[in-house]
């Protein structure tokens, strides 16, 4: 009896399970803009998950004060020291200070995995609206300014209110992760997965970051209408 199926190639590599993610528990996470609401919230959630966290600010004293308020082993330092001591650096600074901050830290961020979560937005009497940087997105601007860093984009759609609410054991959301190198994206996915209820999902290369950053303007409209703190879930994945 013969089989109609084609013979298996013994040299063919098995397809990698996209959910087979690395162990990132030993990585030091730095948060630039860690004294702001979003930065504080991310720092707190990673610290609660057991990650070593350093929050950065232009003023070291301000960072140390914020770290003391957060507790859970979070440390504070100026932005340059935070960048030097961290394995993964999350950029959570205001959009209007994004370029200046990254330009000033180019040397300290060389060789680092940088995760940009900045949303370029404008506001008027009609509400929030997306801005489009000359480079295409905040993440692409970061990549242009940091040629010696490994730039990814993630954590755009998280509510700072929910992140800082310690009565919530889980954060019910997916995190869209973008980047050029699969290994870097998977590290960020794994970091997202350290937070209970959160999941990191690959969402394309950096050229697709603009629409991900822009979606925050829609979520702000949702939140205002429904008095909510909306996030995202990706279905059928």
PDB file of C-alpha atoms in Angstrom:
ATOM      1  CA  UNK A   1       0.000   0.000   0.000  1.00  0.00           C
ATOM      2  CA  UNK A   2       1.486   3.342  -1.027  1.00  0.00           C
ATOM      3  CA  UNK A   3       0.958   6.682   0.627  1.00  0.00           C
ATOM      4  CA  UNK A   4      -0.143   9.666  -1.409  1.00  0.00           C
ATOM      5  CA  UNK A   5       1.468  12.112   0.962  1.00  0.00           C
ATOM      6  CA  UNK A   6       4.814  13.665   0.083  1.00  0.00           C
ATOM      7  CA  UNK A   7       7.827  12.381   2.027  1.00  0.00           C
ATOM      8  CA  UNK A   8       9.020  14.541   4.921  1.00  0.00           C
ATOM      9  CA  UNK A   9      12.337  16.333   4.437  1.00  0.00           C
ATOM     10  CA  UNK A  10      14.464  15.190   7.400  1.00  0.00           C
ATOM     11  CA  UNK A  11      16.628  18.323   7.076  1.00  0.00           C
ATOM     12  CA  UNK A  12      13.690  20.740   7.259  1.00  0.00           C
ATOM     13  CA  UNK A  13      13.544  22.841  10.416  1.00  0.00           C
ATOM     14  CA  UNK A  14      10.437  22.605  12.550  1.00  0.00           C
ATOM     15  CA  UNK A  15       8.384  25.786  12.574  1.00  0.00           C
ATOM     16  CA  UNK A  16       9.067  27.747  15.739  1.00  0.00           C
ATOM     17  CA  UNK A  17       6.175  28.044  18.143  1.00  0.00           C
ATOM     18  CA  UNK A  18       5.406  31.809  18.230  1.00  0.00           C
ATOM     19  CA  UNK A  19       4.554  31.508  21.925  1.00  0.00           C
ATOM     20  CA  UNK A  20       7.906  29.946  22.793  1.00  0.00           C
ATOM     21  CA  UNK A  21       9.342  33.070  24.392  1.00  0.00           C
ATOM     22  CA  UNK A  22      12.616  33.619  26.272  1.00  0.00           C
ATOM     23  CA  UNK A  23      13.084  33.819  30.022  1.00  0.00           C
ATOM     24  CA  UNK A  24      13.438  37.530  30.777  1.00  0.00           C
ATOM     25  CA  UNK A  25      13.093  37.371  34.560  1.00  0.00           C
ATOM     26  CA  UNK A  26      16.720  38.391  35.112  1.00  0.00           C
ATOM     27  CA  UNK A  27      16.671  41.488  32.908  1.00  0.00           C
ATOM     28  CA  UNK A  28      16.902  44.970  34.419  1.00  0.00           C
ATOM     29  CA  UNK A  29      14.141  47.220  33.083  1.00  0.00           C
ATOM     30  CA  UNK A  30      14.727  50.947  32.937  1.00  0.00           C
ATOM     31  CA  UNK A  31      11.910  53.432  32.380  1.00  0.00           C
ATOM     32  CA  UNK A  32      12.799  56.840  30.967  1.00  0.00           C
ATOM     33  CA  UNK A  33      10.055  59.209  32.001  1.00  0.00           C
ATOM     34  CA  UNK A  34       9.448  56.963  34.966  1.00  0.00           C
ATOM     35  CA  UNK A  35       8.117  59.802  37.102  1.00  0.00           C
ATOM     36  CA  UNK A  36       5.193  60.387  34.720  1.00  0.00           C
ATOM     37  CA  UNK A  37       1.898  58.552  35.095  1.00  0.00           C
ATOM     38  CA  UNK A  38       2.503  55.977  32.351  1.00  0.00           C
ATOM     39  CA  UNK A  39       6.102  55.391  33.369  1.00  0.00           C
ATOM     40  CA  UNK A  40       5.190  54.962  37.034  1.00  0.00           C
ATOM     41  CA  UNK A  41       2.461  52.507  36.128  1.00  0.00           C
ATOM     42  CA  UNK A  42       4.727  50.365  33.953  1.00  0.00           C
ATOM     43  CA  UNK A  43       7.499  50.443  36.556  1.00  0.00           C
ATOM     44  CA  UNK A  44       5.100  49.330  39.264  1.00  0.00           C
ATOM     45  CA  UNK A  45       3.674  46.422  37.264  1.00  0.00           C
ATOM     46  CA  UNK A  46       7.083  45.096  36.280  1.00  0.00           C
ATOM     47  CA  UNK A  47       8.340  45.420  39.841  1.00  0.00           C
ATOM     48  CA  UNK A  48       5.281  43.561  41.152  1.00  0.00           C
ATOM     49  CA  UNK A  49       6.057  40.823  38.610  1.00  0.00           C
ATOM     50  CA  UNK A  50       9.529  40.432  40.105  1.00  0.00           C
ATOM     51  CA  UNK A  51      11.530  42.406  37.556  1.00  0.00           C
ATOM     52  CA  UNK A  52      14.382  44.649  38.683  1.00  0.00           C
ATOM     53  CA  UNK A  53      13.264  48.188  37.746  1.00  0.00           C
ATOM     54  CA  UNK A  54      15.007  51.557  37.604  1.00  0.00           C
ATOM     55  CA  UNK A  55      13.035  54.694  36.829  1.00  0.00           C
ATOM     56  CA  UNK A  56      14.751  57.648  35.227  1.00  0.00           C
ATOM     57  CA  UNK A  57      14.186  61.380  35.177  1.00  0.00           C
ATOM     58  CA  UNK A  58      16.178  64.425  34.188  1.00  0.00           C
ATOM     59  CA  UNK A  59      16.448  65.082  37.936  1.00  0.00           C
ATOM     60  CA  UNK A  60      17.830  62.145  39.920  1.00  0.00           C
ATOM     61  CA  UNK A  61      16.235  63.365  43.178  1.00  0.00           C
ATOM     62  CA  UNK A  62      12.814  63.380  41.569  1.00  0.00           C
ATOM     63  CA  UNK A  63      13.342  59.845  40.291  1.00  0.00           C
ATOM     64  CA  UNK A  64      14.473  58.608  43.699  1.00  0.00           C
ATOM     65  CA  UNK A  65      11.443  60.178  45.383  1.00  0.00           C
ATOM     66  CA  UNK A  66       9.090  58.531  42.885  1.00  0.00           C
ATOM     67  CA  UNK A  67      10.861  55.186  43.328  1.00  0.00           C
ATOM     68  CA  UNK A  68      10.471  55.418  47.102  1.00  0.00           C
ATOM     69  CA  UNK A  69       6.744  56.017  46.663  1.00  0.00           C
ATOM     70  CA  UNK A  70       6.410  52.985  44.387  1.00  0.00           C
ATOM     71  CA  UNK A  71       8.428  50.655  46.618  1.00  0.00           C
ATOM     72  CA  UNK A  72       8.828  46.985  45.644  1.00  0.00           C
ATOM     73  CA  UNK A  73      12.558  47.448  45.105  1.00  0.00           C
ATOM     74  CA  UNK A  74      12.218  50.126  42.407  1.00  0.00           C
ATOM     75  CA  UNK A  75      15.261  52.402  42.191  1.00  0.00           C
ATOM     76  CA  UNK A  76      15.497  55.938  40.863  1.00  0.00           C
ATOM     77  CA  UNK A  77      18.318  57.645  38.971  1.00  0.00           C
ATOM     78  CA  UNK A  78      18.885  60.251  36.317  1.00  0.00           C
ATOM     79  CA  UNK A  79      18.127  59.233  32.744  1.00  0.00           C
ATOM     80  CA  UNK A  80      21.739  58.586  31.789  1.00  0.00           C
ATOM     81  CA  UNK A  81      22.420  56.263  34.729  1.00  0.00           C
ATOM     82  CA  UNK A  82      19.101  54.501  34.147  1.00  0.00           C
ATOM     83  CA  UNK A  83      20.045  53.832  30.525  1.00  0.00           C
ATOM     84  CA  UNK A  84      23.531  52.579  31.434  1.00  0.00           C
ATOM     85  CA  UNK A  85      22.344  50.168  34.140  1.00  0.00           C
ATOM     86  CA  UNK A  86      19.381  48.678  32.274  1.00  0.00           C
ATOM     87  CA  UNK A  87      19.168  45.786  29.817  1.00  0.00           C
ATOM     88  CA  UNK A  88      15.833  46.948  28.402  1.00  0.00           C
ATOM     89  CA  UNK A  89      14.919  50.641  28.350  1.00  0.00           C
ATOM     90  CA  UNK A  90      11.303  51.741  27.988  1.00  0.00           C
ATOM     91  CA  UNK A  91      10.817  55.266  26.612  1.00  0.00           C
ATOM     92  CA  UNK A  92       7.762  56.808  28.280  1.00  0.00           C
ATOM     93  CA  UNK A  93       8.606  60.502  28.007  1.00  0.00           C
ATOM     94  CA  UNK A  94       6.183  63.171  26.733  1.00  0.00           C
ATOM     95  CA  UNK A  95       6.120  63.463  22.950  1.00  0.00           C
ATOM     96  CA  UNK A  96       7.387  67.040  22.973  1.00  0.00           C
ATOM     97  CA  UNK A  97      10.560  65.901  24.744  1.00  0.00           C
ATOM     98  CA  UNK A  98      11.013  62.633  22.850  1.00  0.00           C
ATOM     99  CA  UNK A  99      13.664  63.630  20.316  1.00  0.00           C
ATOM    100  CA  UNK A 100      15.700  65.757  22.719  1.00  0.00           C
ATOM    101  CA  UNK A 101      15.780  63.043  25.372  1.00  0.00           C
ATOM    102  CA  UNK A 102      16.886  60.302  22.986  1.00  0.00           C
ATOM    103  CA  UNK A 103      19.511  62.480  21.287  1.00  0.00           C
ATOM    104  CA  UNK A 104      21.051  63.233  24.672  1.00  0.00           C
ATOM    105  CA  UNK A 105      21.241  59.512  25.557  1.00  0.00           C
ATOM    106  CA  UNK A 106      22.527  58.095  22.270  1.00  0.00           C
ATOM    107  CA  UNK A 107      25.788  56.910  23.820  1.00  0.00           C
ATOM    108  CA  UNK A 108      24.189  55.407  26.946  1.00  0.00           C
ATOM    109  CA  UNK A 109      21.544  53.595  24.875  1.00  0.00           C
ATOM    110  CA  UNK A 110      24.022  52.096  22.381  1.00  0.00           C
ATOM    111  CA  UNK A 111      23.597  48.319  22.268  1.00  0.00           C
ATOM    112  CA  UNK A 112      20.466  48.438  24.424  1.00  0.00           C
ATOM    113  CA  UNK A 113      17.027  47.077  23.619  1.00  0.00           C
ATOM    114  CA  UNK A 114      14.842  50.201  23.531  1.00  0.00           C
ATOM    115  CA  UNK A 115      11.047  49.946  23.761  1.00  0.00           C
ATOM    116  CA  UNK A 116       9.277  53.106  22.615  1.00  0.00           C
ATOM    117  CA  UNK A 117       5.738  53.544  23.966  1.00  0.00           C
ATOM    118  CA  UNK A 118       5.280  57.222  23.122  1.00  0.00           C
ATOM    119  CA  UNK A 119       2.084  58.327  21.362  1.00  0.00           C
ATOM    120  CA  UNK A 120       2.401  61.534  19.299  1.00  0.00           C
ATOM    121  CA  UNK A 121      -0.943  63.224  19.924  1.00  0.00           C
ATOM    122  CA  UNK A 122      -2.469  66.665  19.649  1.00  0.00           C
ATOM    123  CA  UNK A 123      -5.522  67.973  21.474  1.00  0.00           C
ATOM    124  CA  UNK A 124      -8.108  70.585  20.567  1.00  0.00           C
ATOM    125  CA  UNK A 125     -11.755  71.279  21.414  1.00  0.00           C
ATOM    126  CA  UNK A 126     -12.778  68.213  19.383  1.00  0.00           C
ATOM    127  CA  UNK A 127     -10.561  65.926  21.443  1.00  0.00           C
ATOM    128  CA  UNK A 128      -7.393  63.945  20.793  1.00  0.00           C
ATOM    129  CA  UNK A 129      -5.961  63.439  17.327  1.00  0.00           C
ATOM    130  CA  UNK A 130      -2.876  61.702  15.960  1.00  0.00           C
ATOM    131  CA  UNK A 131       0.239  63.544  14.868  1.00  0.00           C
ATOM    132  CA  UNK A 132       2.557  62.055  12.252  1.00  0.00           C
ATOM    133  CA  UNK A 133       6.262  62.698  12.816  1.00  0.00           C
ATOM    134  CA  UNK A 134       8.501  63.344   9.845  1.00  0.00           C
ATOM    135  CA  UNK A 135      10.055  59.893  10.316  1.00  0.00           C
ATOM    136  CA  UNK A 136       6.615  58.250  10.254  1.00  0.00           C
ATOM    137  CA  UNK A 137       6.137  57.474  13.935  1.00  0.00           C
ATOM    138  CA  UNK A 138       7.708  58.002  17.345  1.00  0.00           C
ATOM    139  CA  UNK A 139       9.296  54.557  17.109  1.00  0.00           C
ATOM    140  CA  UNK A 140      10.823  55.322  13.720  1.00  0.00           C
ATOM    141  CA  UNK A 141      12.101  58.621  15.060  1.00  0.00           C
ATOM    142  CA  UNK A 142      13.725  56.694  17.920  1.00  0.00           C
ATOM    143  CA  UNK A 143      15.321  54.268  15.456  1.00  0.00           C
ATOM    144  CA  UNK A 144      16.702  57.174  13.422  1.00  0.00           C
ATOM    145  CA  UNK A 145      18.116  58.899  16.494  1.00  0.00           C
ATOM    146  CA  UNK A 146      19.548  55.701  18.014  1.00  0.00           C
ATOM    147  CA  UNK A 147      21.342  53.906  15.163  1.00  0.00           C
ATOM    148  CA  UNK A 148      23.340  51.751  17.605  1.00  0.00           C
ATOM    149  CA  UNK A 149      20.299  50.617  19.623  1.00  0.00           C
ATOM    150  CA  UNK A 150      17.755  47.874  18.952  1.00  0.00           C
ATOM    151  CA  UNK A 151      14.488  49.787  18.809  1.00  0.00           C
ATOM    152  CA  UNK A 152      11.062  48.203  19.255  1.00  0.00           C
ATOM    153  CA  UNK A 153       7.619  49.653  19.982  1.00  0.00           C
ATOM    154  CA  UNK A 154       5.077  48.440  22.562  1.00  0.00           C
ATOM    155  CA  UNK A 155       2.897  49.327  25.588  1.00  0.00           C
ATOM    156  CA  UNK A 156       1.023  52.144  23.805  1.00  0.00           C
ATOM    157  CA  UNK A 157      -2.536  51.273  24.796  1.00  0.00           C
ATOM    158  CA  UNK A 158      -2.267  50.751  28.554  1.00  0.00           C
ATOM    159  CA  UNK A 159      -4.255  52.818  31.022  1.00  0.00           C
ATOM    160  CA  UNK A 160      -2.000  54.539  33.547  1.00  0.00           C
ATOM    161  CA  UNK A 161      -4.913  54.504  35.987  1.00  0.00           C
ATOM    162  CA  UNK A 162      -5.255  50.719  35.816  1.00  0.00           C
ATOM    163  CA  UNK A 163      -1.508  50.144  35.898  1.00  0.00           C
ATOM    164  CA  UNK A 164      -1.239  52.076  39.167  1.00  0.00           C
ATOM    165  CA  UNK A 165      -4.330  50.525  40.766  1.00  0.00           C
ATOM    166  CA  UNK A 166      -2.809  47.957  43.114  1.00  0.00           C
ATOM    167  CA  UNK A 167      -6.258  46.544  43.906  1.00  0.00           C
ATOM    168  CA  UNK A 168      -6.194  44.984  40.417  1.00  0.00           C
ATOM    169  CA  UNK A 169      -4.323  41.679  40.397  1.00  0.00           C
ATOM    170  CA  UNK A 170      -4.400  41.499  36.586  1.00  0.00           C
ATOM    171  CA  UNK A 171      -4.299  43.910  33.653  1.00  0.00           C
ATOM    172  CA  UNK A 172      -6.746  42.569  31.062  1.00  0.00           C
ATOM    173  CA  UNK A 173      -5.126  43.570  27.783  1.00  0.00           C
ATOM    174  CA  UNK A 174      -2.933  42.585  24.871  1.00  0.00           C
ATOM    175  CA  UNK A 175       0.211  44.539  23.990  1.00  0.00           C
ATOM    176  CA  UNK A 176       1.024  45.045  20.313  1.00  0.00           C
ATOM    177  CA  UNK A 177       4.788  44.686  19.826  1.00  0.00           C
ATOM    178  CA  UNK A 178       6.608  45.920  16.719  1.00  0.00           C
ATOM    179  CA  UNK A 179      10.222  45.585  15.698  1.00  0.00           C
ATOM    180  CA  UNK A 180      12.741  44.580  13.079  1.00  0.00           C
ATOM    181  CA  UNK A 181      14.354  41.573  14.778  1.00  0.00           C
ATOM    182  CA  UNK A 182      12.342  38.599  15.951  1.00  0.00           C
ATOM    183  CA  UNK A 183      14.582  37.983  18.959  1.00  0.00           C
ATOM    184  CA  UNK A 184      14.096  41.560  20.195  1.00  0.00           C
ATOM    185  CA  UNK A 185      10.336  41.441  19.675  1.00  0.00           C
ATOM    186  CA  UNK A 186      10.122  38.179  21.595  1.00  0.00           C
ATOM    187  CA  UNK A 187      11.967  39.663  24.567  1.00  0.00           C
ATOM    188  CA  UNK A 188       9.404  42.463  24.719  1.00  0.00           C
ATOM    189  CA  UNK A 189       6.531  39.987  24.298  1.00  0.00           C
ATOM    190  CA  UNK A 190       7.951  37.971  27.176  1.00  0.00           C
ATOM    191  CA  UNK A 191       8.231  41.079  29.350  1.00  0.00           C
ATOM    192  CA  UNK A 192       4.596  41.917  28.668  1.00  0.00           C
ATOM    193  CA  UNK A 193       3.667  38.380  29.639  1.00  0.00           C
ATOM    194  CA  UNK A 194       5.318  38.810  33.030  1.00  0.00           C
ATOM    195  CA  UNK A 195       2.393  41.022  34.062  1.00  0.00           C
ATOM    196  CA  UNK A 196      -0.629  38.878  35.011  1.00  0.00           C
ATOM    197  CA  UNK A 197      -3.427  39.233  32.460  1.00  0.00           C
ATOM    198  CA  UNK A 198      -1.181  40.858  29.868  1.00  0.00           C
ATOM    199  CA  UNK A 199       0.014  39.280  26.624  1.00  0.00           C
ATOM    200  CA  UNK A 200       2.495  40.520  24.025  1.00  0.00           C
ATOM    201  CA  UNK A 201       1.474  39.980  20.385  1.00  0.00           C
ATOM    202  CA  UNK A 202       3.731  40.587  17.369  1.00  0.00           C
ATOM    203  CA  UNK A 203       2.143  43.328  15.237  1.00  0.00           C
ATOM    204  CA  UNK A 204       4.632  43.998  12.448  1.00  0.00           C
ATOM    205  CA  UNK A 205       7.748  45.997  11.725  1.00  0.00           C
ATOM    206  CA  UNK A 206       8.426  49.558  12.821  1.00  0.00           C
ATOM    207  CA  UNK A 207       7.015  50.949   9.587  1.00  0.00           C
ATOM    208  CA  UNK A 208       3.604  49.925  10.970  1.00  0.00           C
ATOM    209  CA  UNK A 209       4.049  51.767  14.261  1.00  0.00           C
ATOM    210  CA  UNK A 210       2.192  54.943  13.259  1.00  0.00           C
ATOM    211  CA  UNK A 211      -1.257  53.373  13.224  1.00  0.00           C
ATOM    212  CA  UNK A 212      -0.579  51.607  16.523  1.00  0.00           C
ATOM    213  CA  UNK A 213       0.488  54.866  18.170  1.00  0.00           C
ATOM    214  CA  UNK A 214      -2.447  56.709  16.586  1.00  0.00           C
ATOM    215  CA  UNK A 215      -5.042  54.278  17.920  1.00  0.00           C
ATOM    216  CA  UNK A 216      -4.620  55.844  21.335  1.00  0.00           C
ATOM    217  CA  UNK A 217      -6.595  58.859  20.085  1.00  0.00           C
ATOM    218  CA  UNK A 218      -9.537  56.515  19.418  1.00  0.00           C
ATOM    219  CA  UNK A 219      -9.190  54.900  22.837  1.00  0.00           C
ATOM    220  CA  UNK A 220      -9.271  58.324  24.483  1.00  0.00           C
ATOM    221  CA  UNK A 221     -12.592  58.975  22.703  1.00  0.00           C
ATOM    222  CA  UNK A 222     -13.901  55.591  23.874  1.00  0.00           C
ATOM    223  CA  UNK A 223     -12.859  56.302  27.444  1.00  0.00           C
ATOM    224  CA  UNK A 224     -14.463  59.727  27.520  1.00  0.00           C
ATOM    225  CA  UNK A 225     -17.775  58.508  26.111  1.00  0.00           C
ATOM    226  CA  UNK A 226     -18.068  55.392  28.259  1.00  0.00           C
ATOM    227  CA  UNK A 227     -16.197  56.537  31.383  1.00  0.00           C
ATOM    228  CA  UNK A 228     -13.822  53.601  30.945  1.00  0.00           C
ATOM    229  CA  UNK A 229     -10.143  52.669  30.771  1.00  0.00           C
ATOM    230  CA  UNK A 230     -10.267  50.719  27.530  1.00  0.00           C
ATOM    231  CA  UNK A 231      -7.520  48.431  26.275  1.00  0.00           C
ATOM    232  CA  UNK A 232      -7.189  45.971  23.404  1.00  0.00           C
ATOM    233  CA  UNK A 233      -7.654  42.226  22.911  1.00  0.00           C
ATOM    234  CA  UNK A 234      -6.584  40.489  19.695  1.00  0.00           C
ATOM    235  CA  UNK A 235      -9.040  37.728  18.778  1.00  0.00           C
ATOM    236  CA  UNK A 236      -8.271  34.290  17.304  1.00  0.00           C
ATOM    237  CA  UNK A 237      -4.594  34.390  18.284  1.00  0.00           C
TER     238      UNK A 237
END
